[in-house]
């Protein structure tokens, strides 16, 4: 009996020792990884555990270099607000900012200009990754007609001008938004709605329009210019609640208008080059008033 | 004048696309069934309009939007705080502890054993620290280093012994040192440390003020609330006088103009994001009112954030926004950058295509036009060669002494001058005229082809477009001229061919004369 107890004790002792060794190894390993963990908590970063000079350099390194690999503070995860509506871009930048700020505080790096700059960069980077982008069409979206004769070109020119004349908004979303912001009266933003509708109708009409093959690229450019203009109007419409998206949209203003202008000039040059002439009573006569690139 | 300009500019700016397409002296809307007069057309200058648009609208809009971002962001963060940071923020596990710690951090650093006051004279170092702590203070190392111990040590004594009443432990040198060197006595040390602390506060305030200046006022926002019963009729002098006497010139008051013509007086407070967020944190976390540092810190980071954002947008448009950050990370607008690159490529392709549609037809038309002159020149040159062949033949006969001198003299004086006259008066002038037109056309073709090649090798057509404007105009004009001049060139070719036929006949006659020499001269005969 005593012999059997001894035989039982040996594996038990071995198991206990093995568990102890494994636990020690695990503890040591955790202790090591904790030194490099990018997510800092106040109770972890105590003066007792890490000498100030060491921890400062660790924190500086984290914000100066490590932010590129640090996990993004995803502020968009389950908040009270998210339960009812999705976070706006402005909400996200606000939360990312606050997260960065707290991380700077935790790292005692508020006075470190480089760290602050990197945190700011990181905040903007992270937030704008989820910014909405304008829809861009491709040639596959354009209804192309094989008929590239003078009559077809002529008909296209007249229809295009008629479409613009019928739907093109006569007000500008940026000016409306500016007025609303100046007066701090965001009901004014409702005036952007017709701009949005006008662009939507124009895009629909242009998608339905049959385009002579040689003009497909100009038509596509016009479509994308209008799509960007729609994106700007929609972004600025949300100025009150999501000004960050409005700012991003506003940044595309010049390229959008430039695209439309260039496409119109291209059509004009093409019509002139191939002798497509519009008489004074036709809508397409408006092309004669478009400056060419050289003018 | 300025107002008129602004109105014109505004109208032009908001309708520039419309005007570009419908600005025609026709009733465009007639096509839609409604007779609407559209502006009488004038060509628009897109670049000029966009420049004005940027100056008068876009920059202003960006600035105003940035302020709105600041406001909305603050509201959003405060709401987030109010929900108790629901959404499991990754930055913190114990927010109450953190913010309490943050509040005490500066003071703790200053007063810690390893801090700036670590070498205070030991008998009163606790008192100093406690005094400063009670005043919520902080502060450098060397200027607080106690030198009394060294002096007393020279006398083999201790500070505790000397200050405990044993004058022998240090003597007069220690006494003098203690009473004259500030950091060696309790009062001097306290005053020195307190002064240092005030200096640091002053420095920090200046820093905050600099940050505020850099932020161009982004950080502050006035929150105004209507004063109950504070709405008056501005026409009622009594009410106005009464209200103004109460309000005076206080900066905390605001007069709001209502749509119905009345004026409402408001009381205003100026908030910064830092103060709003900090206040909310204090309220939520029940943190003592020692959080002023926190508000300033939040403001400084917010300032950096908004300043950078607005500078990038205004300074460089979206392309500025999409620049990679200093850490070598990918741009935060990677999503938009892809679109922009696609847009740029599409724009470049489109522009290239448009330019091709101008240059290629122009080159084709000019080549077509030039081909008539090529043919004409070839025909007339052939005639000239025939004359020269005849002349050469005749000259060889003239120099051959086997023929009679009279025959040779006749050929020399009659046929050669006749050929020369034909060449100089008829063939060469025609050839020169045709060659001039051919060369001019070739030159135009070369210029356009050269420009075309430059554009093809250009990486960024859009930015160089203004430089190609003249070439585009030349191409358009040249093509128009070539197309218009085709029939004239054809007639010149026909004329040249007719003349060449006549020249050839005449040249053939002289060739025949040469072949039959001297038999066909008036004085035929051979000299022996």
CSV table of C-alpha atoms in Angstrom, one decimal, chain A residues 39-43 47 52 59 63-65 67-69 71-75 77-81 83 87-88 90-108 110-111 113 116-134 136 160-166 168-172 174-175 177-179 181-182 184-186 214 217-218 221 224 226 228 231 236 239-244 246-248 250-267 269-270 272-275 279-295, chain B residues 9-11 13-32 39-47 50 53 56-66 68-77 79-81 83 85-94 97-99 101-102 105 109 204 207 214 221 259 273 277 281 293-306 308-310 312-313 317-319 321 323-336 338-340 342-344 346-347 349-351 353-355 357-358 361 462 465-466 468-473 476-477 479:
chain,number,residue,atom,x,y,z
A,39,UNK,CA,-2.2,50.3,-24.9
A,40,UNK,CA,-1.3,52.0,-21.8
A,41,UNK,CA,-3.3,52.2,-18.6
A,42,UNK,CA,-2.7,54.4,-15.7
A,43,UNK,CA,-2.4,51.6,-13.2
A,47,UNK,CA,6.5,55.1,-11.3
A,52,UNK,CA,10.6,57.9,-15.4
A,59,UNK,CA,6.2,56.6,-24.5
A,63,UNK,CA,4.1,58.2,-30.2
A,64,UNK,CA,7.0,59.1,-32.5
A,65,UNK,CA,7.4,55.8,-34.3
A,67,UNK,CA,1.8,55.0,-34.0
A,68,UNK,CA,2.1,53.6,-37.4
A,69,UNK,CA,1.7,50.1,-36.0
A,71,UNK,CA,-3.9,49.5,-33.3
A,72,UNK,CA,-6.3,52.2,-34.4
A,73,UNK,CA,-8.6,53.4,-31.6
A,74,UNK,CA,-11.8,52.4,-33.2
A,75,UNK,CA,-14.1,54.9,-31.7
A,77,UNK,CA,-17.6,50.7,-31.7
A,78,UNK,CA,-20.9,50.4,-29.8
A,79,UNK,CA,-21.8,53.7,-28.1
A,80,UNK,CA,-25.1,55.0,-26.9
A,81,UNK,CA,-25.3,57.1,-30.0
A,83,UNK,CA,-27.4,52.3,-30.9
A,87,UNK,CA,-21.4,57.8,-36.1
A,88,UNK,CA,-20.7,60.7,-38.4
A,90,UNK,CA,-17.1,64.3,-37.1
A,91,UNK,CA,-18.1,62.0,-34.3
A,92,UNK,CA,-15.3,59.7,-35.2
A,93,UNK,CA,-12.7,62.4,-35.4
A,94,UNK,CA,-13.9,63.7,-32.0
A,95,UNK,CA,-13.6,60.3,-30.4
A,96,UNK,CA,-10.3,59.6,-32.1
A,97,UNK,CA,-9.0,63.0,-31.0
A,98,UNK,CA,-10.0,62.3,-27.4
A,99,UNK,CA,-8.5,58.9,-27.5
A,100,UNK,CA,-5.2,60.4,-28.8
A,101,UNK,CA,-5.4,63.1,-26.1
A,102,UNK,CA,-5.8,60.6,-23.4
A,103,UNK,CA,-3.0,58.5,-24.7
A,104,UNK,CA,-0.8,61.6,-24.7
A,105,UNK,CA,-1.8,62.4,-21.2
A,106,UNK,CA,-1.1,58.8,-20.1
A,107,UNK,CA,2.3,59.0,-21.7
A,108,UNK,CA,2.9,62.4,-20.1
A,110,UNK,CA,1.3,66.7,-23.9
A,111,UNK,CA,4.3,69.0,-23.9
A,113,UNK,CA,5.5,68.7,-29.9
A,116,UNK,CA,1.4,65.8,-30.3
A,117,UNK,CA,2.0,66.3,-34.0
A,118,UNK,CA,2.1,62.5,-34.6
A,119,UNK,CA,-1.0,62.0,-32.6
A,120,UNK,CA,-2.8,64.7,-34.6
A,121,UNK,CA,-1.7,63.1,-37.9
A,122,UNK,CA,-2.8,59.8,-36.6
A,123,UNK,CA,-6.2,61.1,-35.5
A,124,UNK,CA,-6.8,62.7,-38.9
A,125,UNK,CA,-5.5,59.6,-40.7
A,126,UNK,CA,-7.7,57.2,-38.8
A,127,UNK,CA,-10.8,59.4,-39.1
A,128,UNK,CA,-10.7,60.2,-42.7
A,129,UNK,CA,-10.2,56.6,-43.7
A,130,UNK,CA,-14.0,56.2,-43.3
A,131,UNK,CA,-14.9,59.4,-45.2
A,132,UNK,CA,-17.5,59.0,-47.9
A,133,UNK,CA,-16.1,59.2,-51.5
A,134,UNK,CA,-17.9,60.4,-54.6
A,136,UNK,CA,-17.2,57.6,-60.1
A,160,UNK,CA,-27.0,67.8,-73.8
A,161,UNK,CA,-27.5,71.6,-73.7
A,162,UNK,CA,-31.2,71.1,-73.2
A,163,UNK,CA,-30.5,68.7,-70.3
A,164,UNK,CA,-28.2,71.2,-68.6
A,165,UNK,CA,-30.7,74.0,-69.1
A,166,UNK,CA,-33.5,72.0,-67.7
A,168,UNK,CA,-28.6,72.6,-63.8
A,169,UNK,CA,-29.0,74.3,-60.4
A,170,UNK,CA,-28.6,78.0,-60.5
A,171,UNK,CA,-27.3,78.2,-56.9
A,172,UNK,CA,-24.1,77.0,-55.4
A,174,UNK,CA,-20.7,76.2,-51.1
A,175,UNK,CA,-22.2,79.7,-51.0
A,177,UNK,CA,-23.4,76.6,-46.7
A,178,UNK,CA,-21.2,79.6,-46.1
A,179,UNK,CA,-24.3,81.8,-45.5
A,181,UNK,CA,-22.5,79.1,-41.1
A,182,UNK,CA,-22.1,82.8,-41.1
A,184,UNK,CA,-25.5,80.1,-37.7
A,185,UNK,CA,-28.9,79.4,-39.2
A,186,UNK,CA,-28.7,75.8,-40.4
A,214,UNK,CA,-16.2,59.5,-80.3
A,217,UNK,CA,-15.0,60.0,-72.9
A,218,UNK,CA,-16.2,63.6,-72.8
A,221,UNK,CA,-16.0,63.2,-67.7
A,224,UNK,CA,-18.1,62.2,-63.1
A,226,UNK,CA,-21.5,66.1,-62.0
A,228,UNK,CA,-18.5,65.0,-57.7
A,231,UNK,CA,-21.0,64.7,-53.6
A,236,UNK,CA,-22.3,70.5,-47.5
A,239,UNK,CA,-22.6,70.8,-42.5
A,240,UNK,CA,-24.4,71.1,-39.2
A,241,UNK,CA,-24.2,67.6,-38.0
A,242,UNK,CA,-21.1,66.3,-39.9
A,243,UNK,CA,-18.9,69.3,-40.8
A,244,UNK,CA,-15.9,67.1,-41.2
A,246,UNK,CA,-18.5,68.8,-45.5
A,247,UNK,CA,-14.9,69.9,-45.3
A,248,UNK,CA,-13.7,66.8,-47.1
A,250,UNK,CA,-15.4,71.0,-50.1
A,251,UNK,CA,-11.9,69.9,-50.8
A,252,UNK,CA,-13.1,68.3,-54.1
A,253,UNK,CA,-14.8,71.5,-55.3
A,254,UNK,CA,-12.1,72.7,-57.7
A,255,UNK,CA,-11.4,69.3,-59.3
A,256,UNK,CA,-15.1,68.7,-59.8
A,257,UNK,CA,-15.7,72.0,-61.6
A,258,UNK,CA,-12.5,71.6,-63.5
A,259,UNK,CA,-13.6,68.3,-64.8
A,260,UNK,CA,-16.9,69.7,-66.1
A,261,UNK,CA,-15.2,72.7,-67.6
A,262,UNK,CA,-12.6,70.6,-69.4
A,263,UNK,CA,-15.2,68.1,-70.7
A,264,UNK,CA,-17.4,71.0,-72.1
A,265,UNK,CA,-14.4,72.6,-73.7
A,266,UNK,CA,-13.4,69.3,-75.2
A,267,UNK,CA,-16.9,68.8,-76.7
A,269,UNK,CA,-13.4,71.7,-79.7
A,270,UNK,CA,-14.6,68.4,-81.2
A,272,UNK,CA,-15.7,72.7,-84.2
A,273,UNK,CA,-13.0,70.4,-85.5
A,274,UNK,CA,-15.5,68.1,-87.2
A,275,UNK,CA,-17.7,70.9,-88.6
A,279,UNK,CA,-27.8,77.4,-86.0
A,280,UNK,CA,-28.8,80.3,-83.9
A,281,UNK,CA,-32.1,78.9,-82.8
A,282,UNK,CA,-30.8,75.6,-81.6
A,283,UNK,CA,-29.8,74.8,-78.0
A,284,UNK,CA,-26.4,73.6,-79.2
A,285,UNK,CA,-25.6,77.1,-80.4
A,286,UNK,CA,-24.6,77.6,-76.8
A,287,UNK,CA,-21.4,75.8,-77.6
A,288,UNK,CA,-20.2,78.7,-79.6
A,289,UNK,CA,-20.1,80.7,-76.4
A,290,UNK,CA,-17.8,78.3,-74.6
A,291,UNK,CA,-14.2,79.4,-74.5
A,292,UNK,CA,-11.8,77.0,-76.0
A,293,UNK,CA,-8.8,75.9,-73.9
A,294,UNK,CA,-6.7,78.5,-75.6
A,295,UNK,CA,-9.0,81.4,-74.8
B,9,UNK,CA,-18.9,87.8,-59.2
B,10,UNK,CA,-21.4,85.8,-57.2
B,11,UNK,CA,-23.7,85.4,-60.2
B,13,UNK,CA,-19.4,82.0,-59.8
B,14,UNK,CA,-22.6,80.1,-59.0
B,15,UNK,CA,-23.7,79.8,-62.6
B,16,UNK,CA,-20.4,79.5,-64.3
B,17,UNK,CA,-21.1,76.0,-65.6
B,18,UNK,CA,-24.6,77.0,-66.6
B,19,UNK,CA,-23.5,80.1,-68.2
B,20,UNK,CA,-20.8,78.2,-70.0
B,21,UNK,CA,-23.4,76.0,-71.6
B,22,UNK,CA,-26.4,78.2,-71.9
B,23,UNK,CA,-24.9,81.6,-72.2
B,24,UNK,CA,-26.0,82.1,-75.7
B,25,UNK,CA,-28.0,84.9,-77.4
B,26,UNK,CA,-30.8,82.4,-77.9
B,27,UNK,CA,-33.7,81.3,-75.8
B,28,UNK,CA,-32.4,77.9,-74.8
B,29,UNK,CA,-35.4,77.1,-72.7
B,30,UNK,CA,-37.6,77.3,-75.7
B,31,UNK,CA,-36.3,73.8,-76.4
B,32,UNK,CA,-38.0,72.8,-73.2
B,39,UNK,CA,-28.0,85.7,-70.3
B,40,UNK,CA,-26.6,87.2,-73.4
B,41,UNK,CA,-23.5,85.3,-73.9
B,42,UNK,CA,-20.0,86.3,-73.2
B,43,UNK,CA,-17.1,83.9,-73.0
B,44,UNK,CA,-16.2,83.0,-69.4
B,45,UNK,CA,-12.7,82.7,-68.0
B,46,UNK,CA,-12.8,79.5,-65.9
B,47,UNK,CA,-9.5,80.0,-64.2
B,50,UNK,CA,-12.2,79.7,-59.9
B,53,UNK,CA,-14.4,81.4,-56.1
B,56,UNK,CA,-14.4,84.8,-51.8
B,57,UNK,CA,-16.2,81.5,-51.1
B,58,UNK,CA,-14.1,78.4,-50.6
B,59,UNK,CA,-11.5,79.7,-48.2
B,60,UNK,CA,-14.2,81.4,-46.1
B,61,UNK,CA,-16.4,78.2,-46.2
B,62,UNK,CA,-13.4,76.1,-45.1
B,63,UNK,CA,-12.7,78.4,-42.2
B,64,UNK,CA,-16.3,78.4,-41.1
B,65,UNK,CA,-16.6,74.7,-41.5
B,66,UNK,CA,-13.5,74.2,-39.3
B,68,UNK,CA,-18.3,74.1,-36.9
B,69,UNK,CA,-16.1,71.0,-36.7
B,70,UNK,CA,-14.7,72.2,-33.5
B,71,UNK,CA,-18.1,72.9,-32.1
B,72,UNK,CA,-19.7,69.6,-33.3
B,73,UNK,CA,-16.6,67.6,-32.2
B,74,UNK,CA,-16.8,69.0,-28.7
B,75,UNK,CA,-20.5,68.2,-28.6
B,76,UNK,CA,-19.8,64.7,-29.8
B,77,UNK,CA,-17.1,64.1,-27.2
B,79,UNK,CA,-22.0,63.2,-25.4
B,80,UNK,CA,-19.6,60.3,-25.4
B,81,UNK,CA,-18.4,61.3,-22.0
B,83,UNK,CA,-22.7,58.0,-21.9
B,85,UNK,CA,-17.5,56.2,-22.7
B,86,UNK,CA,-19.8,53.5,-23.9
B,87,UNK,CA,-18.1,51.7,-26.8
B,88,UNK,CA,-15.2,50.4,-24.7
B,89,UNK,CA,-12.5,52.9,-25.5
B,90,UNK,CA,-9.1,51.3,-25.9
B,91,UNK,CA,-7.2,54.0,-24.1
B,92,UNK,CA,-8.2,53.5,-20.6
B,93,UNK,CA,-9.5,51.0,-18.1
B,94,UNK,CA,-10.0,53.4,-15.1
B,97,UNK,CA,-8.2,57.1,-11.7
B,98,UNK,CA,-6.6,58.5,-14.8
B,99,UNK,CA,-8.1,62.0,-14.6
B,101,UNK,CA,-3.9,61.2,-11.6
B,102,UNK,CA,-3.7,63.7,-14.4
B,105,UNK,CA,0.5,64.6,-12.0
B,109,UNK,CA,6.3,65.3,-10.2
B,204,UNK,CA,2.4,78.0,-19.6
B,207,UNK,CA,2.2,79.1,-24.4
B,214,UNK,CA,-2.0,80.1,-33.9
B,221,UNK,CA,-16.8,79.9,-29.0
B,259,UNK,CA,-36.5,88.2,-37.9
B,273,UNK,CA,-13.4,72.8,-26.2
B,277,UNK,CA,-14.8,68.7,-22.1
B,281,UNK,CA,-15.3,65.2,-17.1
B,293,UNK,CA,-4.4,72.1,-16.6
B,294,UNK,CA,-6.6,69.5,-18.2
B,295,UNK,CA,-8.6,72.1,-20.1
B,296,UNK,CA,-5.5,73.8,-21.3
B,297,UNK,CA,-4.0,70.6,-22.4
B,298,UNK,CA,-7.1,69.6,-24.4
B,299,UNK,CA,-7.1,73.0,-26.0
B,300,UNK,CA,-3.5,72.7,-27.1
B,301,UNK,CA,-4.2,69.4,-28.8
B,302,UNK,CA,-7.4,70.5,-30.3
B,303,UNK,CA,-5.6,73.6,-31.6
B,304,UNK,CA,-3.0,71.5,-33.2
B,305,UNK,CA,-5.6,69.3,-34.7
B,306,UNK,CA,-7.8,72.0,-36.2
B,308,UNK,CA,-3.4,71.3,-39.2
B,309,UNK,CA,-6.7,70.3,-40.7
B,310,UNK,CA,-7.6,73.8,-41.9
B,312,UNK,CA,-4.1,71.4,-45.2
B,313,UNK,CA,-7.4,72.1,-46.8
B,317,UNK,CA,-6.9,71.5,-51.3
B,318,UNK,CA,-7.7,67.9,-50.9
B,319,UNK,CA,-4.3,67.0,-52.4
B,321,UNK,CA,-5.1,66.7,-47.1
B,323,UNK,CA,-0.3,64.1,-47.9
B,324,UNK,CA,1.3,61.4,-45.9
B,325,UNK,CA,2.1,62.3,-42.4
B,326,UNK,CA,5.5,62.8,-40.9
B,327,UNK,CA,5.6,59.3,-39.4
B,328,UNK,CA,5.9,57.8,-42.9
B,329,UNK,CA,2.5,56.3,-42.6
B,330,UNK,CA,0.1,55.9,-45.5
B,331,UNK,CA,-2.1,59.0,-46.2
B,332,UNK,CA,-5.2,59.1,-44.2
B,333,UNK,CA,-7.2,59.9,-47.3
B,334,UNK,CA,-6.1,56.7,-49.0
B,335,UNK,CA,-9.7,56.2,-50.1
B,336,UNK,CA,-9.9,59.6,-51.6
B,338,UNK,CA,-7.3,56.5,-55.1
B,339,UNK,CA,-10.2,58.4,-56.5
B,340,UNK,CA,-8.1,61.5,-57.0
B,342,UNK,CA,-8.1,57.9,-60.9
B,343,UNK,CA,-9.6,61.3,-61.5
B,344,UNK,CA,-6.2,62.7,-62.5
B,346,UNK,CA,-8.9,60.2,-66.3
B,347,UNK,CA,-8.5,63.9,-66.6
B,349,UNK,CA,-6.4,60.9,-70.6
B,350,UNK,CA,-9.4,63.1,-71.4
B,351,UNK,CA,-7.2,66.2,-71.9
B,353,UNK,CA,-7.7,62.9,-76.0
B,354,UNK,CA,-9.1,66.4,-76.4
B,355,UNK,CA,-5.7,67.8,-77.4
B,357,UNK,CA,-8.8,65.9,-81.3
B,358,UNK,CA,-7.4,69.3,-82.0
B,361,UNK,CA,-7.0,66.8,-87.5
B,462,UNK,CA,-3.4,69.5,-66.6
B,465,UNK,CA,-2.3,73.2,-70.1
B,466,UNK,CA,-2.0,77.0,-70.0
B,468,UNK,CA,-0.2,74.9,-74.6
B,469,UNK,CA,-2.9,77.4,-75.1
B,470,UNK,CA,-1.1,79.2,-77.9
B,471,UNK,CA,-0.3,75.9,-79.7
B,472,UNK,CA,-3.9,74.8,-79.5
B,473,UNK,CA,-5.0,78.1,-81.0
B,476,UNK,CA,-7.2,75.3,-84.6
B,477,UNK,CA,-6.4,78.3,-86.9
B,479,UNK,CA,-6.6,73.6,-89.6
